[in-house]
Amino acid sequence: MARFLSVTLGGLSGGMIYAAVALSLVLIWRATRVLNFAQGAMAMFTAYLAYKVLEHGGSYWVALLVALASGLVLGAFVERVLVRPVENGPPLNAVVVTLGVFIVVEGLAGMFFGGTPHRYPTHFSNVNYRVGDVSALAPFDIWVIVSVLVVAVLLGLLFRYTDVGLRMRAAAFEGEVARMLGVRVGRMLTLGWALAAVIGALAAVLVSPNVPLSPTSMDEVFVFGFTGAVIGGLDSPVGAILGGVGLGVLLNYVAAYAGSDLQTLSALAVLVLVLMIKPSGLFSTTATRRV
Amino acid sequence: MAEGAGGLSLEVKDLVTSYGAITALNGVSLSVPAGSITAVLGANGAGKSSLLRSLSGLVRPRSGSVLLDGKEIAGRAPEDVVQLGMSHVPEGRGVIAELTVDDNLRLGGLWRKDKADRSAALEEAYALFPPLDQRRKRLAMTLSGGERQMLALGRALVARPRVLLLDEPSLGLAPRITAQIMGLVRRLCDETGLTVLLVEQNARSALSVADHGVVLNLGSVVASDDPAKLAADDNLRHAYLGF
Ligand SMILES: Nc1ncnc2c1ncn2[C@@H]1O[C@H](COP(=O)(O)OP(=O)(O)OP(=O)(O)O)[C@@H](O)[C@H]1O
Ligand SMILES: [Mg+2]
């Protein structure tokens, strides 16, 4: 029982990182109906920039800030310059563009930063707390969970209670109607991508102490985040978070009780199962539109 | 642009709009004096919606001129046109189903700088449509057809427009609700000087409130006259108006 509890809690912080990636994919999907296959690669790139800041003596926090800020810029750039021209075309065009971005960004990272993995420092202790026989959740894990939750809550508040949030929702749901009401829809979509890339950058900084930073280090994280998003429903931010966390815990069970090489396979199994039972995702309330 | 700022005149000259090879408007001209209602009638596919969409910037006219208060606005983007004072309530109403009634309404005035007047306009819309007031937090998708029409109209009014483009407001509504909506449009026009271009297939009810009527057929104006004269013209009625 103690082991089970430890394994469950141990899955939470990994799950929160998948949740962050899932949430960022959902943001982009809701805004532009594009699945951004470059989301992990873009996040990896921002984590490298943060790592450079650390190398030059910057603090953990300054480095984090650099990652988030470069995410903002990168996300906005990719949407405005590369994705915008294909946004209203056949979905396949957007897929090709984001796959292209994925390849280019990973290639550039290899050129600039080399292929050797770097272990990103944690700043927080990695020693688990212990209560009786249960040992889980190091201070670093708490930081991961809290920071992702805070970002998710801030995002929720932004969407629900601010004018710009209302504009973003309107632009995402009904672009043409929003324009007729004076909303600069293009700007809102750019902002959506930018915020999503910020969340991606956070996820990359948080995961890199455990998955050493390399040009391909976010690939698996992306796949798990994507799986979490599909489980929760690509239209549902809350679903994305629950899907990501649920998958994280599940994968920790698999690693603890069956072997970690089975993780990717189990993620795939869960994905297929969910798609068979409820294709729109477990937490999606709205029928899928415009697809 | 406080209340009572009054309407603006709208002048359309030789407007041509096409979708690829399909010509929807074939040189349409009409003029709507400030503070009056012009009804645009015609059968399915006559080009009524295309006319409104060309005016509000949702489609770019191929050629021709649109003068709002004497100022050329043809080809301007929809988000600019609304800020110049012309609001478009689209066919099928364009209510955003996933948003609440309140969010839909607020959205209409969000571009305006004057925050105090924004909320004043919002409350005026609620006062105008009590059913909406009782359903502020409900999702728009749960509204009835009549309530959606109220929401679409209220949302346009929150922008304090000076020209209102209405595309088939009676679509799918019971005659009693249609009469209410038409009456309201007439009242807005009389009380605030709003200018209205009213597209309708329901020719009889549109002509009953309009100051002027225009009949479109295959993208061209085939008649433009006093509403009473249009309604009395049997040939016109049988050929284009269906009553
Ligand atoms: N997006 C579009 N693409 C291609 N053709 C279009 C498009 N929209 C309208 N048309 C065509 O343009 C013509 C005019 O259509 P429009 O919608 O303006 O007519 P309408 O008078 O509003 O008809 P209704 O009363 O049915 O609403 C029609 O022949 C229609 O098929
Ligand atoms: Mg129409």
XYZ file of N, CA, C and O in Angstrom, chain B residues 146-215:
280
model
N -35.976 32.942 -31.021
C -36.323 34.347 -30.793
C -35.334 35.026 -29.870
O -34.921 36.167 -30.097
N -34.925 34.291 -28.830
C -33.948 34.856 -27.885
C -32.598 35.076 -28.555
O -31.908 36.045 -28.283
N -32.251 34.164 -29.457
C -30.989 34.352 -30.186
C -31.040 35.596 -31.060
O -30.055 36.319 -31.187
N -32.191 35.819 -31.669
C -32.323 37.011 -32.496
C -32.188 38.262 -31.631
O -31.538 39.232 -32.013
N -32.809 38.212 -30.447
C -32.682 39.340 -29.523
C -31.222 39.548 -29.148
O -30.727 40.679 -29.098
N -30.528 38.433 -28.888
C -29.128 38.520 -28.480
C -28.276 39.123 -29.606
O -27.440 40.000 -29.366
N -28.526 38.674 -30.821
C -27.747 39.187 -31.952
C -28.003 40.674 -32.159
O -27.081 41.462 -32.388
N -29.272 41.040 -32.022
C -29.634 42.439 -32.206
C -29.076 43.279 -31.056
O -28.476 44.337 -31.275
N -29.243 42.776 -29.841
C -28.731 43.485 -28.669
C -27.222 43.653 -28.753
O -26.682 44.711 -28.455
N -26.557 42.620 -29.218
C -25.102 42.656 -29.308
C -24.645 43.709 -30.310
O -23.663 44.415 -30.095
N -25.399 43.834 -31.398
C -25.064 44.869 -32.372
C -25.321 46.251 -31.775
O -24.543 47.184 -31.987
N -26.393 46.377 -31.002
C -26.743 47.692 -30.448
C -25.749 48.158 -29.392
O -25.558 49.360 -29.194
N -25.124 47.186 -28.692
C -24.148 47.540 -27.667
C -22.975 48.316 -28.270
O -22.305 49.094 -27.597
N -22.766 48.156 -29.569
C -21.708 48.920 -30.245
C -22.159 50.353 -30.542
O -21.394 51.134 -31.092
N -23.403 50.671 -30.206
C -24.002 51.966 -30.530
C -23.791 52.317 -31.997
O -23.163 53.330 -32.342
N -24.325 51.436 -32.861
C -24.107 51.649 -34.290
C -24.915 52.837 -34.790
O -25.894 53.239 -34.161
N -24.478 53.353 -35.913
C -25.234 54.441 -36.539
C -25.852 53.965 -37.842
O -26.718 54.618 -38.393
N -25.378 52.811 -38.296
C -26.039 52.113 -39.399
C -26.116 50.642 -38.993
O -25.137 50.076 -38.523
N -27.303 50.061 -39.172
C -27.493 48.664 -38.792
C -27.853 47.866 -40.039
O -28.770 48.226 -40.781
N -27.096 46.780 -40.276
C -27.393 45.888 -41.394
C -28.021 44.627 -40.809
O -27.379 43.914 -40.038
N -29.277 44.362 -41.153
C -29.974 43.205 -40.588
C -30.254 42.199 -41.689
O -30.927 42.515 -42.669
N -29.747 40.962 -41.506
C -29.971 39.936 -42.523
C -31.029 38.940 -42.064
O -30.766 38.090 -41.208
N -32.197 39.049 -42.615
C -33.320 38.154 -42.336
C -33.574 37.935 -40.846
O -33.517 36.809 -40.357
N -33.869 39.001 -40.123
C -34.132 38.832 -38.686
C -35.355 37.971 -38.403
O -35.461 37.409 -37.320
N -36.257 37.827 -39.369
C -37.479 37.061 -39.091
C -37.298 35.572 -39.333
O -38.197 34.785 -39.049
N -36.121 35.186 -39.830
C -35.896 33.784 -40.204
C -36.205 32.836 -39.041
O -35.601 32.912 -37.982
N -37.154 31.960 -39.260
C -37.460 30.941 -38.269
C -38.224 31.430 -37.048
O -38.357 30.696 -36.074
N -38.713 32.663 -37.083
C -39.419 33.169 -35.911
C -40.934 33.137 -36.123
O -41.424 33.254 -37.241
N -41.651 32.992 -35.016
C -43.107 33.046 -35.068
C -43.528 34.457 -35.489
O -42.831 35.426 -35.191
N -44.665 34.577 -36.171
C -45.114 35.878 -36.660
C -45.172 36.944 -35.562
O -44.814 38.098 -35.792
N -45.572 36.534 -34.370
C -45.704 37.505 -33.286
C -44.331 38.083 -32.901
O -44.172 39.277 -32.733
N -43.314 37.185 -32.832
C -41.964 37.647 -32.490
C -41.413 38.508 -33.627
O -40.782 39.537 -33.400
N -41.670 38.085 -34.863
C -41.227 38.870 -36.012
C -41.789 40.282 -35.924
O -41.064 41.270 -36.100
N -43.062 40.371 -35.612
C -43.705 41.688 -35.517
C -43.050 42.528 -34.424
O -42.819 43.730 -34.595
N -42.717 41.863 -33.312
C -42.051 42.590 -32.216
C -40.703 43.149 -32.662
O -40.377 44.300 -32.391
N -39.934 42.284 -33.341
C -38.601 42.703 -33.778
C -38.709 43.861 -34.768
O -37.998 44.862 -34.673
N -39.637 43.730 -35.714
C -39.818 44.795 -36.712
C -40.227 46.096 -36.030
O -39.744 47.179 -36.369
N -41.130 45.961 -35.064
C -41.582 47.145 -34.337
C -40.433 47.811 -33.607
O -40.309 49.043 -33.582
N -39.576 46.974 -33.038
C -38.428 47.504 -32.301
C -37.482 48.257 -33.235
O -36.999 49.349 -32.905
N -37.236 47.666 -34.406
C -36.346 48.312 -35.367
C -36.910 49.683 -35.762
O -36.200 50.683 -35.803
N -38.203 49.708 -35.995
C -38.856 50.980 -36.360
C -38.682 52.011 -35.236
O -38.383 53.174 -35.465
N -38.877 51.532 -34.000
C -38.796 52.439 -32.850
C -37.380 53.001 -32.697
O -37.190 54.185 -32.457
N -36.357 52.108 -32.851
C -34.963 52.565 -32.744
C -34.685 53.652 -33.764
O -34.014 54.650 -33.498
N -35.231 53.419 -34.933
C -35.035 54.349 -36.020
C -35.681 55.705 -35.688
O -35.064 56.759 -35.850
N -36.911 55.648 -35.189
C -37.618 56.893 -34.889
C -37.004 57.620 -33.698
O -36.933 58.846 -33.685
N -36.589 56.840 -32.693
C -36.154 57.484 -31.449
C -34.690 57.912 -31.475
O -34.320 58.919 -30.872
N -33.842 57.102 -32.128
C -32.418 57.440 -32.084
C -31.879 57.885 -33.443
O -30.719 58.270 -33.556
N -32.694 57.812 -34.464
C -32.226 58.231 -35.786
C -31.336 57.215 -36.462
O -30.605 57.538 -37.403
N -31.394 55.959 -35.970
C -30.588 54.888 -36.555
C -30.941 54.669 -38.034
O -32.104 54.758 -38.413
N -29.935 54.403 -38.833
C -30.150 54.055 -40.244
C -30.153 52.533 -40.365
O -29.287 51.878 -39.788
N -31.131 51.976 -41.100
C -31.239 50.516 -41.163
C -31.366 50.033 -42.606
O -32.147 50.569 -43.391
N -30.559 49.009 -42.914
C -30.738 48.277 -44.169
C -31.230 46.901 -43.766
O -30.512 46.131 -43.136
N -32.495 46.636 -44.121
C -33.175 45.449 -43.614
C -33.398 44.452 -44.739
O -34.218 44.670 -45.622
N -32.646 43.349 -44.711
C -32.824 42.298 -45.712
C -33.885 41.331 -45.228
O -33.847 40.883 -44.080
N -34.840 41.031 -46.073
C -35.910 40.115 -45.669
C -36.424 39.302 -46.843
O -36.476 39.781 -47.969
N -36.809 38.058 -46.547
C -37.610 37.300 -47.506
C -39.072 37.499 -47.178
O -39.943 37.357 -48.032
N -39.310 37.796 -45.911
C -40.660 38.086 -45.454
C -41.004 39.520 -45.873
O -40.956 40.448 -45.084
N -41.348 39.650 -47.174
C -41.483 40.986 -47.764
C -42.578 41.798 -47.085
O -42.410 42.991 -46.834
N -43.674 41.141 -46.769
C -44.808 41.873 -46.236
C -44.446 42.583 -44.927
O -44.691 43.777 -44.766
N -43.805 41.842 -43.999
C -43.519 42.485 -42.716
C -42.397 43.513 -42.847
O -42.397 44.529 -42.154
N -41.452 43.273 -43.751
C -40.389 44.257 -43.936
C -40.945 45.550 -44.522
O -40.619 46.651 -44.072
N -41.812 45.406 -45.525
C -42.365 46.606 -46.162
C -43.249 47.394 -45.198
O -43.401 48.615 -45.336
N -43.807 46.677 -44.211
C -44.710 47.375 -43.287
C -43.969 48.366 -42.394
O -44.575 49.285 -41.865
N -42.644 48.168 -42.204
C -41.915 49.119 -41.352
C -40.944 49.998 -42.146
O -40.426 50.974 -41.609
N -40.707 49.655 -43.410
C -39.647 50.349 -44.147
C -40.111 51.697 -44.695
O -41.299 51.942 -44.889
N -39.137 52.581 -44.929
C -39.410 53.859 -45.581
C -39.237 53.737 -47.093
O -39.748 54.546 -47.865
N -38.448 52.726 -47.463
C -38.159 52.546 -48.875
C -37.910 51.063 -49.108
O -37.479 50.362 -48.204
N -38.187 50.587 -50.325
C -37.951 49.180 -50.622
C -37.151 48.999 -51.892
O -37.291 49.760 -52.847
N -36.281 48.013 -51.875
C -35.470 47.693 -53.049
C -35.639 46.202 -53.305
O -35.595 45.404 -52.376
N -35.851 45.820 -54.548
C -35.976 44.401 -54.878
C -34.761 43.977 -55.693
O -34.425 44.592 -56.701
